[in-house]
CSV table of C-alpha atoms and ligand atoms in Angstrom, one decimal:
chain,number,residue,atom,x,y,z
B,1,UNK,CA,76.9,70.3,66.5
B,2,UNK,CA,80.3,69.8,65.5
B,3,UNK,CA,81.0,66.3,63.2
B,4,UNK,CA,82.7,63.6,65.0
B,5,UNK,CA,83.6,62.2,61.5
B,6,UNK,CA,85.3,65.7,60.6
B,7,UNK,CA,88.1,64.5,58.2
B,8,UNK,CA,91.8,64.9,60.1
B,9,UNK,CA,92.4,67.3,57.2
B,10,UNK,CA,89.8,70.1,59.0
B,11,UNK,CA,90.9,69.4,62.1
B,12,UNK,CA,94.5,70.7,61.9
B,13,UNK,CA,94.9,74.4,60.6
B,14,UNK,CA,96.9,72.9,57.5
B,15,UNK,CA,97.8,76.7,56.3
B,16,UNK,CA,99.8,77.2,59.3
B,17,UNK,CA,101.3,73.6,59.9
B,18,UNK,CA,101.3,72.2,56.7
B,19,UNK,CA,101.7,68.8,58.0
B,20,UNK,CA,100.8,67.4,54.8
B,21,UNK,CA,103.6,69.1,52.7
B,22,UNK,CA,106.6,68.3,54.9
B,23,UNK,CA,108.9,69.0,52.2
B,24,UNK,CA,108.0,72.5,51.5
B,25,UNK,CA,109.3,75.5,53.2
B,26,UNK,CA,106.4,76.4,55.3
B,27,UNK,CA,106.4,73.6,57.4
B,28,UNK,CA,110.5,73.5,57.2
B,29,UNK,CA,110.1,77.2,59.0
B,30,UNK,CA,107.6,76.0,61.2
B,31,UNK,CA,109.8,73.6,62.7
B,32,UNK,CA,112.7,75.8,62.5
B,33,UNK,CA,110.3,78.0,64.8
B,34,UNK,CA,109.6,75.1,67.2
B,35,UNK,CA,112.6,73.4,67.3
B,36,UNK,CA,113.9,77.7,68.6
B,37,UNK,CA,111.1,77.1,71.1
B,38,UNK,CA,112.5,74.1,72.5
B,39,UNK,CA,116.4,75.0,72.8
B,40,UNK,CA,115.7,78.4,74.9
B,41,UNK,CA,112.8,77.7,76.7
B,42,UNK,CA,112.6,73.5,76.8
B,43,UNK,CA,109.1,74.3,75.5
B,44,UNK,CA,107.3,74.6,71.6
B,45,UNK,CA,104.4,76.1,71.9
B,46,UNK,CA,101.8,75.9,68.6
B,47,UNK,CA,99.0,78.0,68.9
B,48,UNK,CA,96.1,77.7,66.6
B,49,UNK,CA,97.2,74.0,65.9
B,50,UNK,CA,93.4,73.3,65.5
B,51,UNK,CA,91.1,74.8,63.3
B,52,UNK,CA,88.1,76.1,65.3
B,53,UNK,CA,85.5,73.4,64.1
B,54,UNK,CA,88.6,71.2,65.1
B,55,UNK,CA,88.7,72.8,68.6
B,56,UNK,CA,84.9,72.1,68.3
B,57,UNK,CA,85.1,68.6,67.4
B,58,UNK,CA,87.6,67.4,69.6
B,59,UNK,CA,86.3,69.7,72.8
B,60,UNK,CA,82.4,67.4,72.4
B,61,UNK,CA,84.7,64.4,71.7
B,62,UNK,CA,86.5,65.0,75.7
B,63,UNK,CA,83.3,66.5,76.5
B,64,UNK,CA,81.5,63.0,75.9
B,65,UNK,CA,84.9,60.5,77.1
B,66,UNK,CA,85.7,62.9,80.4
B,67,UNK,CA,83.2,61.0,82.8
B,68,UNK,CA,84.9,57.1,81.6
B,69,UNK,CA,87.8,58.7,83.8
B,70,UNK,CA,89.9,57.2,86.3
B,71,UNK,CA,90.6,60.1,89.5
B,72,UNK,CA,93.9,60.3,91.2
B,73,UNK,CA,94.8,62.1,94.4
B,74,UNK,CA,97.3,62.5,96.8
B,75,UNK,CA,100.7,63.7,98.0
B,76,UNK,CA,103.5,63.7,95.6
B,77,UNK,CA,106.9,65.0,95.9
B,78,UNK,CA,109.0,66.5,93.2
B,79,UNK,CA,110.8,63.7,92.0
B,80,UNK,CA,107.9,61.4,91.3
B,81,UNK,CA,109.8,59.2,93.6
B,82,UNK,CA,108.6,58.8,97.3
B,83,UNK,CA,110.1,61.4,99.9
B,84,UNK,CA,113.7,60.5,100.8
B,85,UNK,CA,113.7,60.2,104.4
B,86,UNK,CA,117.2,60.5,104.6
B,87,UNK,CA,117.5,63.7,103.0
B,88,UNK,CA,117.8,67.3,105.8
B,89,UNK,CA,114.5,68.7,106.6
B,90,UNK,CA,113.8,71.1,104.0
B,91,UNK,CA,115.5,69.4,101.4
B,92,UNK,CA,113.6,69.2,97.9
B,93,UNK,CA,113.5,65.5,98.0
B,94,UNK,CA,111.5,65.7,101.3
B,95,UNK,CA,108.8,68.3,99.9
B,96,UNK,CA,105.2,67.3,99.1
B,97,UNK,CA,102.6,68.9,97.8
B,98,UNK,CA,99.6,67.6,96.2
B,99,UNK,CA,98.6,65.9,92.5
B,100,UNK,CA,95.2,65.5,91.5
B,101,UNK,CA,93.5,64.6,88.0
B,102,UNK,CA,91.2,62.2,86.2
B,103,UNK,CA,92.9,60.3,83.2
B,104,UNK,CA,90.7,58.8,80.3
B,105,UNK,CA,93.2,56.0,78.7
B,106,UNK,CA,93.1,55.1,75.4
B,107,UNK,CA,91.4,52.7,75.0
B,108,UNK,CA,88.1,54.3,76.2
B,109,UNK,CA,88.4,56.3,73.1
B,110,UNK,CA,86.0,55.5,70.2
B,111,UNK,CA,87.9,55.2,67.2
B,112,UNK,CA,86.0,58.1,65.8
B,113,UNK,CA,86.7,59.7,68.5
B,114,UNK,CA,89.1,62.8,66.5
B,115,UNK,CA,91.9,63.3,69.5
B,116,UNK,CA,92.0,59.5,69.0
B,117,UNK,CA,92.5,59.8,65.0
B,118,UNK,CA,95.1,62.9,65.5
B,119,UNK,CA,97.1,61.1,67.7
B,120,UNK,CA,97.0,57.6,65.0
B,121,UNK,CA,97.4,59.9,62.5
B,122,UNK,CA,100.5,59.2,60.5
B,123,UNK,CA,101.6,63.1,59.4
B,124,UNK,CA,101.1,63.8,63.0
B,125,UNK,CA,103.9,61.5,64.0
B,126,UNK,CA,106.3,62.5,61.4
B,127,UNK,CA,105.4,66.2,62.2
B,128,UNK,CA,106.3,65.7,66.0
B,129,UNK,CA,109.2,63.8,65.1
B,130,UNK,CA,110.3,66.7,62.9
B,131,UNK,CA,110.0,69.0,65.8
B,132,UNK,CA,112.1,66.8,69.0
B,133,UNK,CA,114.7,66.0,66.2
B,134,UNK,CA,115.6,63.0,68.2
B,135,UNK,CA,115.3,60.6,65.5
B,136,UNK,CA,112.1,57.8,64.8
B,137,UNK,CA,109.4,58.7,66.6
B,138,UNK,CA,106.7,56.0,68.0
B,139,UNK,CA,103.5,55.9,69.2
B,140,UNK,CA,103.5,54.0,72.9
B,141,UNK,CA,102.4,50.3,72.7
B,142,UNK,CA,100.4,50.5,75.9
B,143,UNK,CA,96.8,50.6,74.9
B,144,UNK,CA,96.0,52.9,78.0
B,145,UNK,CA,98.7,55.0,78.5
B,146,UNK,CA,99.3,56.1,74.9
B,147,UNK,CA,96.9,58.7,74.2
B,148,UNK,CA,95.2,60.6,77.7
B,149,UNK,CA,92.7,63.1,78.5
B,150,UNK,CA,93.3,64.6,81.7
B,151,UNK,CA,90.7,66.3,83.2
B,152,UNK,CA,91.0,68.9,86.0
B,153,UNK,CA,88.6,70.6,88.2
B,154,UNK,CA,88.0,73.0,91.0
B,155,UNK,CA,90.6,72.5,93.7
B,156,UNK,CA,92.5,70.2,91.7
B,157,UNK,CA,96.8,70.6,90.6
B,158,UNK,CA,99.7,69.4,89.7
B,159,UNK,CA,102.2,69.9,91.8
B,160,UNK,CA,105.7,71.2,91.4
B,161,UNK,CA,108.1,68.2,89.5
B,162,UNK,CA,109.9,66.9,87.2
B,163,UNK,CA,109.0,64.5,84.0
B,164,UNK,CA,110.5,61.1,83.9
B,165,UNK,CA,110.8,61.3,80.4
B,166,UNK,CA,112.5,63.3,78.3
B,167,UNK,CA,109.5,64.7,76.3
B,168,UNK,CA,105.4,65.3,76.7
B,169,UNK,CA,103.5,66.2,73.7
B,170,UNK,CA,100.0,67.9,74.5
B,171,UNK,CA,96.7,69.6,73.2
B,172,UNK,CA,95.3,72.3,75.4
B,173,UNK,CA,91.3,71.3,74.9
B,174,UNK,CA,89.5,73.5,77.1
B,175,UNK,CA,90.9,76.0,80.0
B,176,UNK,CA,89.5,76.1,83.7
B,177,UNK,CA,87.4,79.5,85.1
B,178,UNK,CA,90.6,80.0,87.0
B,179,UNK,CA,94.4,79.0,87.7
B,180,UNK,CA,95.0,75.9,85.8
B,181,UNK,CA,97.9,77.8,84.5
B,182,UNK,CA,101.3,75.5,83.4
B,183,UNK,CA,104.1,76.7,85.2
B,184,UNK,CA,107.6,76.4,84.4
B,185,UNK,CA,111.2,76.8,85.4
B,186,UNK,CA,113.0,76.5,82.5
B,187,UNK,CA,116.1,74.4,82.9
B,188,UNK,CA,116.6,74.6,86.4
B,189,UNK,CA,118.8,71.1,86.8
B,190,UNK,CA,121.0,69.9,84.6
B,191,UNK,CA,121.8,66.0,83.6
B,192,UNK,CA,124.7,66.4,85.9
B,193,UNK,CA,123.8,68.9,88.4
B,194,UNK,CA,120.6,68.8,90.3
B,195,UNK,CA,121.2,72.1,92.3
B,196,UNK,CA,118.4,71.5,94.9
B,197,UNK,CA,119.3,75.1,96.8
B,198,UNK,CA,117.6,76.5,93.4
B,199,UNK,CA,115.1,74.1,93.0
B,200,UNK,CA,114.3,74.6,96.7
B,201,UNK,CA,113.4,78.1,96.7
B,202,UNK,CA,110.9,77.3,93.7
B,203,UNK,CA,109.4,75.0,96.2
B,204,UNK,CA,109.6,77.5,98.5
B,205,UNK,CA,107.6,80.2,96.9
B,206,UNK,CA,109.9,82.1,95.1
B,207,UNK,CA,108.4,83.0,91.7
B,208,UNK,CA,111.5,85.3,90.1
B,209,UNK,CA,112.2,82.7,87.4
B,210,UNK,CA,108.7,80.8,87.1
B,211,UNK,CA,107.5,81.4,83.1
B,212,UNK,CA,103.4,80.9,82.4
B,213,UNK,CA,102.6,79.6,79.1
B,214,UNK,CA,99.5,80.8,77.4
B,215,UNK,CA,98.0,77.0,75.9
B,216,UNK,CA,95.4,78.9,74.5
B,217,UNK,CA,92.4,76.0,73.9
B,218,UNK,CA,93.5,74.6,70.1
B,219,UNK,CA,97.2,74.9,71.1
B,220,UNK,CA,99.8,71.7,70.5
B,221,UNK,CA,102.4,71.9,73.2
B,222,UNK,CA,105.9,70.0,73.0
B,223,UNK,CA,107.3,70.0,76.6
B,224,UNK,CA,110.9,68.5,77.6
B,225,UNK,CA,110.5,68.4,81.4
B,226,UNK,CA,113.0,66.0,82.6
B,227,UNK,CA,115.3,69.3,83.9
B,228,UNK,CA,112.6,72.1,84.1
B,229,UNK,CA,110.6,72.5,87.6
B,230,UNK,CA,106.6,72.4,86.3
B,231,UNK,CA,103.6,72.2,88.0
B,232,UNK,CA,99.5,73.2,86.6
B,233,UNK,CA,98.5,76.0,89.7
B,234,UNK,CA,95.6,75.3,91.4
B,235,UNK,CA,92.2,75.1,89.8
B,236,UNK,CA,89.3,77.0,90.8
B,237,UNK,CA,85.7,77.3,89.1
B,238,UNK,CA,83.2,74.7,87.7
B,239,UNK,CA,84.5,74.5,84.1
B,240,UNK,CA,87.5,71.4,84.0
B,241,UNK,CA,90.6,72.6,82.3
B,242,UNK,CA,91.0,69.4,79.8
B,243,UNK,CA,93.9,68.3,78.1
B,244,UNK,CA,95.3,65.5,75.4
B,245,UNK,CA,98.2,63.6,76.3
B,246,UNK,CA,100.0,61.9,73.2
B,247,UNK,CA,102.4,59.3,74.4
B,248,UNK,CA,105.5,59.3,72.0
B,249,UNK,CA,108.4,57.8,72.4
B,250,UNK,CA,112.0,57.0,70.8
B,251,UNK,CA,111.9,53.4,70.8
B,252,UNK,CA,109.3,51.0,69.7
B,253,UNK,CA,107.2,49.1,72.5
B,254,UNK,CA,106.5,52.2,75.1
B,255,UNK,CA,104.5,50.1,78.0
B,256,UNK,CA,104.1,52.2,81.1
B,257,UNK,CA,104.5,49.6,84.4
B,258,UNK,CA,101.2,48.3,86.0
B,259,UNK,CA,102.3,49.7,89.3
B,260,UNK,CA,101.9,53.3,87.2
B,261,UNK,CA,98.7,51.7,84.9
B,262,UNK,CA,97.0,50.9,88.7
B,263,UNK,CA,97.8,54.6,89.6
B,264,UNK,CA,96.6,56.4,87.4
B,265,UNK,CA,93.4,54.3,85.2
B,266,UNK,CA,92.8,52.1,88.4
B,267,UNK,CA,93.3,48.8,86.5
B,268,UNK,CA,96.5,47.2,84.5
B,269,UNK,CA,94.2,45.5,81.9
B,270,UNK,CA,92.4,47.5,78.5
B,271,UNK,CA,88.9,47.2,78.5
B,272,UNK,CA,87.2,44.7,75.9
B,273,UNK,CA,85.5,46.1,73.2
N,301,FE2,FE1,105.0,66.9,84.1
């Protein structure tokens, strides 16, 4: 059985990302590595972030948390806006497909629960915040939308979209029997230039540009999808593909809106404890 109360120090492969050394060359090159990652691909990919009793410990933890979850389904467009009726037929802001996943909020978390301690974990922060170089890093004030599980099984996606934030930090937990796979366009709009013929055809089935990334189980994921087309392909199989969410942001105070909160946990409120 693996230790809930595994010190942080186990959890992390600390010989690989020596979070706790950030003045040493390792974890300068490290960064260097990630920070590579991010400025071709949008995406910093850290596999064997956890150490396998981590993996362990943190798998039982979402294992244990999964069934407190809150299940949203539905039509969604691309834009995470609703379908602008305006728009041509066949134009990207008029496409829906479909989003489904259960979300665990934070405060459903135990405090020994270890995602929970990783993601309050002070050399974590700085670590991240080393690796977006976007200045101060802070955890989000909302006490459900800071730290996530999401948990997806058989039949459920993610459908094709953008982020509306500029960054989504993530630990790959567990992978589904099948699909589940994150898909990405790398940088297919631009701050300035949306080109929706492009981002149509993604929508459209072409796959010539589409990248998979591995997310081995253990693997820390830094994702800027405000201008890369991403979706998680269809899931099939009776093992849920889980995943941590860890809500950073670059200013102090992160609350999501309750329209959102409503959404996705079914309530606005944290639950007393
Ligand atoms: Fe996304």
């Amino acid at each position: 059985m693996p230790t809930p109360d595994l010190p942080l120090e186990a959890l992390v492969d600390l010989r690989r990302y020596p979070l706790l050394d950030p003045d040493g060359a390792a974890f300068a090159a490290v960064v260097a590595e990630a920070r590579e990652g991010l400025a071709e691909l949008g995406a910093a990919e850290l596999p064997g972030f956890l150490t396998e009793e981590g993996l362990a410990a943190v798998l039982a933890d979402a294992i244990e948390v999964e069934p407190l979850g809150y299940r949203n389904a539905g039509p969604a467009t691309a834009y995470l806006a609703l379908p602008d009726q305006e728009a041509p037929p066949g134009h990207p802001r008029r496409w829906l497909g479909h989003a489904a996943v259960r979300a665990v909020a934070w405060d459903l978390f135990p405090p020994s629960s270890p995602l929970r301690r990783l993601y309050e974990w002070e050399p974590m922060l700085r670590f991240i915040e080393q690796v977006l170089d976007r200045g101060t890093l802070y955890r989000y004030a909302d006490p459900l939308g800071g730290l996530n599980l999401a948990s997806m099984g058989a039949g459920d996606e993610l459908q094709w979209h953008f982020d509306q934030t500029d960054f989504v930090v993530s630990l790959a937990v567990r992978d589904a029997d099948d699909g589940g796979d994150f898909e990405v366009v790398p940088r297919i709009r631009t701050a300035d230039d949306e080109r929706y013929d492009e981002v149509a055809a993604v929508l459209g089935g072409d796959r010539s540009r589409v990248v998979t990334l591995g997310l081995t189980p253990g693997t820390l994921l830094v994702f800027e999808g405000r201008h890369s087309l991403h979706r998680v392909s269809p899931i099939g199989g009776a093992t849920t593909r889980l995943i941590g969410l860890l809500g950073y942001d670059t200013a102090p105070g992160t609350m999501s809106s309750d329209l959102l909160k409503q959404l996705r946990y079914g309530r606005t409120e944290p639950v007393a404890r």
